[in-house]
DNA sequence: ATTAATATATCATTAAATGATATATTCTAT
DNA sequence: ATAGAATATATCATTTAATGATATATTAAT
């Protein structure tokens, strides 16, 4: 990060990745946090500070939009098409990162037994 | 990042991930940069500032060690066993991040056609 | 001789993440 | 009833991470 805005680079940080993933279905803030814990089996969690900061960024980048704000206390958000597209691109990027490592580690295994 | 040291958390940033991956075999700084470009088909690159900063952190965390410093101008580094272990753990973490997303996106595909 | 490539290194700046904190509501068990 | 837990949103100040810019030196190629 730093010196380059990840969203402008067309990339998602881990936090943005999981929030966007949670917003494939409409959810409000608290449910986003709970959903992330749920889908990751508590291996990843996002606190309120990180979440609301990231929500704002995702909104201004049009990666998510407000879904329903009739209930002032439970404003829901949902990923936009643009958001889903970036998410899919990001999944692929991460998939490739795994493949890069697998290649190198596999070669090592073959050499060192 | 921020407020928590990623290495202390047992996690690798993208930069640290690729540097450590390059050091499965002994390499010096410049070759690390070139190797990262090579294995990622130029989709990821690490500049000197990021690299030397990260090398220092990886050294103090004993994830890499100096392999050969007889040539002052081409000091080589290599991943330690601890480094390889963390790398493998990190590959698995990233693998899971992809699986988390695939699950959610697959469900969406099934619902929305 | 000049240019490009190789090679290492640091500084100052910006972005990202988050602990701490604050506030209010609703549900649940005593 | 009421105390506590869970639900729910929000901000600030701080720390870590990343990197553009920059500097320097050597070596290989033209």
mmCIF file of C-alpha atoms (C1' of nucleotides) in Angstrom:
data_model
loop_
_atom_site.group_PDB
_atom_site.id
_atom_site.type_symbol
_atom_site.label_atom_id
_atom_site.label_comp_id
_atom_site.label_asym_id
_atom_site.label_seq_id
_atom_site.Cartn_x
_atom_site.Cartn_y
_atom_site.Cartn_z
ATOM 1 C CA UNK A 1 0.000 0.000 0.000
ATOM 2 C CA UNK A 2 1.022 3.548 0.461
ATOM 3 C CA UNK A 3 1.931 5.929 -2.329
ATOM 4 C CA UNK A 4 -0.631 4.151 -4.461
ATOM 5 C CA UNK A 5 -4.324 3.797 -3.774
ATOM 6 C CA UNK A 6 -5.097 0.082 -4.042
ATOM 7 C CA UNK A 7 -8.579 0.667 -5.446
ATOM 8 C CA UNK A 8 -7.202 2.994 -8.098
ATOM 9 C CA UNK A 9 -4.706 0.253 -8.911
ATOM 10 C CA UNK A 10 -7.672 -2.078 -9.375
ATOM 11 C CA UNK A 11 -6.698 -4.177 -6.394
ATOM 12 C CA UNK A 12 -8.383 -5.064 -3.136
ATOM 13 C CA UNK A 13 -6.766 -5.302 0.263
ATOM 14 C CA UNK A 14 -7.772 -8.282 2.391
ATOM 15 C CA UNK A 15 -10.228 -6.115 4.299
ATOM 16 C CA UNK A 16 -11.833 -4.694 1.152
ATOM 17 C CA UNK A 17 -11.897 -8.173 -0.375
ATOM 18 C CA UNK A 18 -13.911 -9.661 2.463
ATOM 19 C CA UNK A 19 -16.255 -6.697 2.797
ATOM 20 C CA UNK A 20 -17.017 -6.743 -0.909
ATOM 21 C CA UNK A 21 -17.489 -10.495 -0.731
ATOM 22 C CA UNK A 22 -19.964 -10.037 2.115
ATOM 23 C CA UNK A 23 -21.869 -7.548 -0.001
ATOM 24 C CA UNK A 24 -22.578 -9.955 -2.829
ATOM 25 C CA UNK A 25 -25.787 -10.048 -0.777
ATOM 26 C CA UNK A 26 -27.184 -6.871 0.809
ATOM 27 C CA UNK A 27 -26.071 -6.421 4.392
ATOM 28 C CA UNK A 28 -25.618 -3.682 6.956
ATOM 29 C CA UNK A 29 -22.370 -2.958 8.775
ATOM 30 C CA UNK A 30 -22.691 -5.218 11.761
ATOM 31 C CA UNK A 31 -23.822 -8.142 9.637
ATOM 32 C CA UNK A 32 -20.837 -7.607 7.349
ATOM 33 C CA UNK A 33 -18.505 -8.045 10.314
ATOM 34 C CA UNK A 34 -20.351 -11.141 11.508
ATOM 35 C CA UNK A 35 -20.513 -12.571 7.996
ATOM 36 C CA UNK A 36 -16.768 -12.230 7.539
ATOM 37 C CA UNK A 37 -16.157 -14.132 10.759
ATOM 38 C CA UNK A 38 -18.652 -16.740 9.624
ATOM 39 C CA UNK A 39 -17.329 -17.376 6.114
ATOM 40 C CA UNK A 40 -13.721 -17.426 7.322
ATOM 41 C CA UNK A 41 -14.417 -19.595 10.398
ATOM 42 C CA UNK A 42 -13.102 -16.755 12.579
ATOM 43 C CA UNK A 43 -9.757 -16.777 10.829
ATOM 44 C CA UNK A 44 -10.271 -13.214 9.651
ATOM 45 C CA UNK A 45 -12.132 -10.403 11.343
ATOM 46 C CA UNK A 46 -12.739 -6.777 10.552
ATOM 47 C CA UNK A 47 -13.427 -4.330 13.364
ATOM 48 C CA UNK A 48 -15.679 -1.306 13.107
ATOM 49 C CA UNK A 49 -12.869 1.157 12.427
ATOM 50 C CA UNK A 50 -11.511 -0.788 9.483
ATOM 51 C CA UNK A 51 -14.972 -1.526 8.221
ATOM 52 C CA UNK A 52 -16.453 1.936 8.138
ATOM 53 C CA UNK A 53 -13.264 3.352 6.662
ATOM 54 C CA UNK A 54 -13.360 0.753 3.908
ATOM 55 C CA UNK A 55 -17.120 1.076 3.302
ATOM 56 C CA UNK A 56 -16.574 4.766 2.543
ATOM 57 C CA UNK A 57 -13.812 4.001 0.067
ATOM 58 C CA UNK A 58 -15.810 1.282 -1.651
ATOM 59 C CA UNK A 59 -18.791 3.636 -1.928
ATOM 60 C CA UNK A 60 -16.780 6.436 -3.537
ATOM 61 C CA UNK A 61 -15.217 3.947 -5.944
ATOM 62 C CA UNK A 62 -18.739 2.748 -6.891
ATOM 63 C CA UNK A 63 -17.852 -0.808 -5.959
ATOM 64 C CA UNK A 64 -20.761 -0.938 -3.528
ATOM 65 C CA UNK A 65 -23.926 1.152 -3.245
ATOM 66 C CA UNK A 66 -26.568 1.811 -0.638
ATOM 67 C CA UNK A 67 -29.251 -0.837 -0.946
ATOM 68 C CA UNK A 68 -31.748 0.394 1.630
ATOM 69 C CA UNK A 69 -31.520 3.327 3.986
ATOM 70 C CA UNK A 70 -35.172 3.504 5.031
ATOM 71 C CA UNK A 71 -34.088 2.196 8.428
ATOM 72 C CA UNK A 72 -31.639 4.854 9.588
ATOM 73 C CA UNK A 73 -30.068 2.468 12.075
ATOM 74 C CA UNK A 74 -29.532 -0.404 9.680
ATOM 75 C CA UNK A 75 -28.403 1.047 6.404
ATOM 76 C CA UNK A 76 -27.717 -1.827 4.015
ATOM 77 C CA UNK A 77 -25.172 -1.933 1.224
ATOM 78 C CA UNK A 78 -24.715 -4.181 -1.794
ATOM 79 C CA UNK A 79 -21.931 -4.733 -4.312
ATOM 80 C CA UNK A 80 -22.381 -3.106 -7.711
ATOM 81 C CA UNK A 81 -21.675 -4.908 -10.989
ATOM 82 C CA UNK A 82 -18.372 -3.059 -11.076
ATOM 83 C CA UNK A 83 -17.711 -4.364 -7.573
ATOM 84 C CA UNK A 84 -18.471 -7.960 -8.529
ATOM 85 C CA UNK A 85 -16.216 -7.683 -11.563
ATOM 86 C CA UNK A 86 -13.320 -6.383 -9.490
ATOM 87 C CA UNK A 87 -13.934 -9.082 -6.916
ATOM 88 C CA UNK A 88 -13.758 -11.777 -9.570
ATOM 89 C CA UNK A 89 -10.598 -10.237 -10.996
ATOM 90 C CA UNK A 90 -9.130 -10.171 -7.514
ATOM 91 C CA UNK A 91 -10.001 -13.797 -6.862
ATOM 92 C CA UNK A 92 -8.103 -14.638 -10.027
ATOM 93 C CA UNK A 93 -5.133 -12.523 -8.932
ATOM 94 C CA UNK A 94 -4.999 -14.370 -5.627
ATOM 95 C CA UNK A 95 -5.431 -17.706 -7.365
ATOM 96 C CA UNK A 96 -2.362 -16.875 -9.453
ATOM 97 C CA UNK A 97 -0.375 -15.923 -6.360
ATOM 98 C CA UNK A 98 -1.029 -19.394 -5.000
ATOM 99 C CA UNK A 99 -0.044 -21.004 -8.290
ATOM 100 C CA UNK A 100 3.209 -19.000 -8.392
ATOM 101 C CA UNK A 101 4.122 -20.320 -4.964
ATOM 102 C CA UNK A 102 3.042 -23.870 -5.690
ATOM 103 C CA UNK A 103 5.321 -23.984 -8.722
ATOM 104 C CA UNK A 104 8.365 -22.865 -6.775
ATOM 105 C CA UNK A 105 7.670 -25.019 -3.743
ATOM 106 C CA UNK A 106 6.929 -28.066 -5.885
ATOM 107 C CA UNK A 107 10.289 -27.729 -7.651
ATOM 108 C CA UNK A 108 11.996 -27.448 -4.294
ATOM 109 C CA UNK A 109 10.257 -30.593 -3.099
ATOM 110 C CA UNK A 110 11.405 -32.485 -6.160
ATOM 111 C CA UNK A 111 15.022 -31.444 -5.652
ATOM 112 C CA UNK A 112 15.275 -31.809 -1.873
ATOM 113 C CA UNK A 113 13.102 -34.927 -1.637
ATOM 114 C CA UNK B 1 -1.482 -3.448 8.221
ATOM 115 C CA UNK B 2 -0.805 -0.803 10.773
ATOM 116 C CA UNK B 3 -1.140 -1.217 14.515
ATOM 117 C CA UNK B 4 -0.115 -4.829 14.086
ATOM 118 C CA UNK B 5 3.119 -6.120 12.660
ATOM 119 C CA UNK B 6 2.189 -8.590 9.936
ATOM 120 C CA UNK B 7 5.201 -10.821 10.579
ATOM 121 C CA UNK B 8 4.425 -10.955 14.276
ATOM 122 C CA UNK B 9 0.897 -11.909 13.315
ATOM 123 C CA UNK B 10 2.400 -14.736 11.292
ATOM 124 C CA UNK B 11 1.258 -13.261 8.021
ATOM 125 C CA UNK B 12 3.057 -12.097 4.910
ATOM 126 C CA UNK B 13 2.224 -9.042 2.853
ATOM 127 C CA UNK B 14 2.269 -9.498 -0.925
ATOM 128 C CA UNK B 15 5.750 -8.007 -1.065
ATOM 129 C CA UNK B 16 7.116 -10.236 1.695
ATOM 130 C CA UNK B 17 5.383 -13.237 0.142
ATOM 131 C CA UNK B 18 7.115 -12.824 -3.198
ATOM 132 C CA UNK B 19 10.510 -11.993 -1.705
ATOM 133 C CA UNK B 20 10.396 -15.054 0.514
ATOM 134 C CA UNK B 21 9.255 -17.135 -2.439
ATOM 135 C CA UNK B 22 12.225 -15.873 -4.444
ATOM 136 C CA UNK B 23 14.500 -16.915 -1.621
ATOM 137 C CA UNK B 24 13.537 -20.559 -1.703
ATOM 138 C CA UNK B 25 16.743 -20.495 -3.737
ATOM 139 C CA UNK B 26 19.641 -18.238 -2.716
ATOM 140 C CA UNK B 27 19.601 -14.897 -4.514
ATOM 141 C CA UNK B 28 20.903 -11.392 -4.075
ATOM 142 C CA UNK B 29 18.726 -8.285 -4.070
ATOM 143 C CA UNK B 30 18.684 -7.441 -7.731
ATOM 144 C CA UNK B 31 17.974 -11.020 -8.717
ATOM 145 C CA UNK B 32 15.098 -11.136 -6.249
ATOM 146 C CA UNK B 33 13.488 -8.204 -8.057
ATOM 147 C CA UNK B 34 14.045 -9.784 -11.454
ATOM 148 C CA UNK B 35 12.846 -13.169 -10.255
ATOM 149 C CA UNK B 36 9.585 -11.719 -8.943
ATOM 150 C CA UNK B 37 8.923 -10.127 -12.318
ATOM 151 C CA UNK B 38 9.757 -13.399 -13.983
ATOM 152 C CA UNK B 39 7.603 -15.747 -11.899
ATOM 153 C CA UNK B 40 4.637 -13.337 -12.000
ATOM 154 C CA UNK B 41 4.982 -12.556 -15.724
ATOM 155 C CA UNK B 42 5.478 -8.892 -14.805
ATOM 156 C CA UNK B 43 2.165 -8.738 -13.003
ATOM 157 C CA UNK B 44 3.893 -7.902 -9.756
ATOM 158 C CA UNK B 45 7.062 -5.985 -9.168
ATOM 159 C CA UNK B 46 8.983 -4.879 -6.117
ATOM 160 C CA UNK B 47 11.220 -1.823 -6.313
ATOM 161 C CA UNK B 48 14.440 -1.372 -4.359
ATOM 162 C CA UNK B 49 12.865 0.655 -1.570
ATOM 163 C CA UNK B 50 10.220 -1.946 -0.795
ATOM 164 C CA UNK B 51 12.703 -4.752 -1.203
ATOM 165 C CA UNK B 52 15.476 -3.609 1.087
ATOM 166 C CA UNK B 53 12.938 -2.550 3.710
ATOM 167 C CA UNK B 54 11.344 -5.985 3.591
ATOM 168 C CA UNK B 55 14.665 -7.874 3.485
ATOM 169 C CA UNK B 56 15.605 -6.226 6.777
ATOM 170 C CA UNK B 57 12.327 -7.259 8.389
ATOM 171 C CA UNK B 58 12.591 -10.813 7.108
ATOM 172 C CA UNK B 59 16.157 -11.035 8.429
ATOM 173 C CA UNK B 60 15.231 -9.856 11.919
ATOM 174 C CA UNK B 61 12.312 -12.274 11.971
ATOM 175 C CA UNK B 62 14.705 -15.119 11.018
ATOM 176 C CA UNK B 63 12.603 -15.960 7.986
ATOM 177 C CA UNK B 64 15.614 -15.493 5.732
ATOM 178 C CA UNK B 65 19.337 -15.516 6.459
ATOM 179 C CA UNK B 66 22.489 -14.424 4.712
ATOM 180 C CA UNK B 67 23.663 -17.198 2.442
ATOM 181 C CA UNK B 68 26.921 -15.739 1.174
ATOM 182 C CA UNK B 69 28.455 -12.345 1.838
ATOM 183 C CA UNK B 70 31.976 -13.051 0.587
ATOM 184 C CA UNK B 71 31.173 -10.817 -2.385
ATOM 185 C CA UNK B 72 30.359 -7.515 -0.681
ATOM 186 C CA UNK B 73 28.485 -6.285 -3.741
ATOM 187 C CA UNK B 74 26.310 -9.342 -4.203
ATOM 188 C CA UNK B 75 25.246 -10.468 -0.789
ATOM 189 C CA UNK B 76 22.926 -13.443 -1.200
ATOM 190 C CA UNK B 77 20.048 -14.443 1.034
ATOM 191 C CA UNK B 78 18.058 -17.650 1.434
ATOM 192 C CA UNK B 79 14.863 -18.590 3.217
ATOM 193 C CA UNK B 80 15.252 -20.395 6.535
ATOM 194 C CA UNK B 81 13.177 -23.446 7.494
ATOM 195 C CA UNK B 82 11.020 -21.103 9.555
ATOM 196 C CA UNK B 83 10.619 -18.963 6.450
ATOM 197 C CA UNK B 84 9.577 -21.903 4.287
ATOM 198 C CA UNK B 85 7.083 -22.986 6.911
ATOM 199 C CA UNK B 86 5.517 -19.553 7.101
ATOM 200 C CA UNK B 87 5.445 -19.370 3.324
ATOM 201 C CA UNK B 88 3.596 -22.655 3.114
ATOM 202 C CA UNK B 89 1.186 -21.543 5.804
ATOM 203 C CA UNK B 90 0.651 -18.322 3.884
ATOM 204 C CA UNK B 91 0.000 -20.163 0.614
ATOM 205 C CA UNK B 92 -2.690 -22.093 2.453
ATOM 206 C CA UNK B 93 -4.186 -18.905 3.881
ATOM 207 C CA UNK B 94 -4.394 -17.429 0.408
ATOM 208 C CA UNK B 95 -5.805 -20.653 -0.984
ATOM 209 C CA UNK B 96 -8.566 -20.413 1.607
ATOM 210 C CA UNK B 97 -9.288 -16.801 0.696
ATOM 211 C CA UNK B 98 -9.916 -17.931 -2.866
ATOM 212 C CA UNK B 99 -12.142 -20.783 -1.690
ATOM 213 C CA UNK B 100 -14.167 -18.407 0.509
ATOM 214 C CA UNK B 101 -14.838 -16.207 -2.488
ATOM 215 C CA UNK B 102 -15.561 -19.093 -4.841
ATOM 216 C CA UNK B 103 -18.228 -20.402 -2.475
ATOM 217 C CA UNK B 104 -20.041 -17.083 -2.286
ATOM 218 C CA UNK B 105 -19.732 -16.311 -5.980
ATOM 219 C CA UNK B 106 -20.826 -19.811 -6.964
ATOM 220 C CA UNK B 107 -23.981 -19.500 -4.867
ATOM 221 C CA UNK B 108 -24.713 -16.161 -6.490
ATOM 222 C CA UNK B 109 -24.263 -17.704 -9.940
ATOM 223 C CA UNK B 110 -26.714 -20.460 -9.086
ATOM 224 C CA UNK B 111 -29.349 -17.993 -7.894
ATOM 225 C CA UNK B 112 -28.973 -15.320 -10.564
ATOM 226 C CA UNK B 113 -28.313 -17.713 -13.445
ATOM 227 C "C1'" DA C 1 33.503 6.681 -24.819
ATOM 228 C "C1'" DT C 2 28.786 6.186 -23.927
ATOM 229 C "C1'" DT C 3 24.758 3.965 -22.840
ATOM 230 C "C1'" DA C 4 22.228 0.338 -20.732
ATOM 231 C "C1'" DA C 5 22.018 -2.991 -17.415
ATOM 232 C "C1'" DT C 6 23.332 -4.619 -13.017
ATOM 233 C "C1'" DA C 7 23.478 -3.749 -8.144
ATOM 234 C "C1'" DT C 8 22.647 -1.661 -3.464
ATOM 235 C "C1'" DA C 9 20.732 1.765 -0.465
ATOM 236 C "C1'" DT C 10 17.958 5.575 2.033
ATOM 237 C "C1'" DC C 11 14.448 9.242 2.851
ATOM 238 C "C1'" DA C 12 10.175 11.329 2.970
ATOM 239 C "C1'" DT C 13 5.511 10.691 1.926
ATOM 240 C "C1'" DT C 14 1.032 8.412 1.493
ATOM 241 C "C1'" DA C 15 -2.196 4.686 2.269
ATOM 242 C "C1'" DA C 16 -4.069 1.114 5.075
ATOM 243 C "C1'" DA C 17 -5.340 -0.953 9.254
ATOM 244 C "C1'" DT C 18 -6.916 -0.782 13.791
ATOM 245 C "C1'" DG C 19 -7.006 -0.246 19.099
ATOM 246 C "C1'" DA C 20 -9.378 2.569 21.812
ATOM 247 C "C1'" DT C 21 -13.239 4.785 22.579
ATOM 248 C "C1'" DA C 22 -18.033 6.604 22.445
ATOM 249 C "C1'" DT C 23 -22.900 6.032 21.965
ATOM 250 C "C1'" DA C 24 -27.492 3.961 21.552
ATOM 251 C "C1'" DT C 25 -30.714 0.149 21.141
ATOM 252 C "C1'" DT C 26 -32.569 -4.449 21.789
ATOM 253 C "C1'" DC C 27 -32.733 -8.867 23.583
ATOM 254 C "C1'" DT C 28 -32.296 -12.152 27.420
ATOM 255 C "C1'" DA C 29 -31.851 -14.140 31.754
ATOM 256 C "C1'" DT C 30 -32.395 -13.390 36.702
ATOM 257 C "C1'" DA D 1 -37.672 -4.531 36.824
ATOM 258 C "C1'" DT D 2 -32.996 -4.707 35.612
ATOM 259 C "C1'" DA D 3 -28.456 -5.922 34.661
ATOM 260 C "C1'" DG D 4 -25.703 -7.611 31.213
ATOM 261 C "C1'" DA D 5 -24.877 -9.249 26.665
ATOM 262 C "C1'" DA D 6 -25.457 -8.666 22.013
ATOM 263 C "C1'" DT D 7 -26.565 -5.696 18.286
ATOM 264 C "C1'" DA D 8 -25.421 -1.566 15.767
ATOM 265 C "C1'" DT D 9 -22.879 2.627 14.075
ATOM 266 C "C1'" DA D 10 -19.117 5.836 14.208
ATOM 267 C "C1'" DT D 11 -14.527 8.520 14.738
ATOM 268 C "C1'" DC D 12 -9.692 9.612 16.099
ATOM 269 C "C1'" DA D 13 -4.998 9.020 16.637
ATOM 270 C "C1'" DT D 14 -1.381 5.946 15.897
ATOM 271 C "C1'" DT D 15 1.480 2.476 13.663
ATOM 272 C "C1'" DT D 16 2.875 -0.263 9.861
ATOM 273 C "C1'" DA D 17 3.600 -0.934 5.018
ATOM 274 C "C1'" DA D 18 4.686 0.469 0.506
ATOM 275 C "C1'" DT D 19 7.058 3.157 -2.681
ATOM 276 C "C1'" DG D 20 8.482 7.236 -5.756
ATOM 277 C "C1'" DA D 21 12.345 9.721 -5.955
ATOM 278 C "C1'" DT D 22 16.850 9.836 -5.571
ATOM 279 C "C1'" DA D 23 21.820 8.662 -5.075
ATOM 280 C "C1'" DT D 24 25.773 5.912 -6.076
ATOM 281 C "C1'" DA D 25 28.871 2.478 -8.144
ATOM 282 C "C1'" DT D 26 30.096 -1.271 -11.243
ATOM 283 C "C1'" DT D 27 29.955 -4.003 -15.402
ATOM 284 C "C1'" DA D 28 28.690 -5.206 -20.080
ATOM 285 C "C1'" DA D 29 27.721 -3.930 -24.599
ATOM 286 C "C1'" DT D 30 27.784 -0.867 -28.731
#
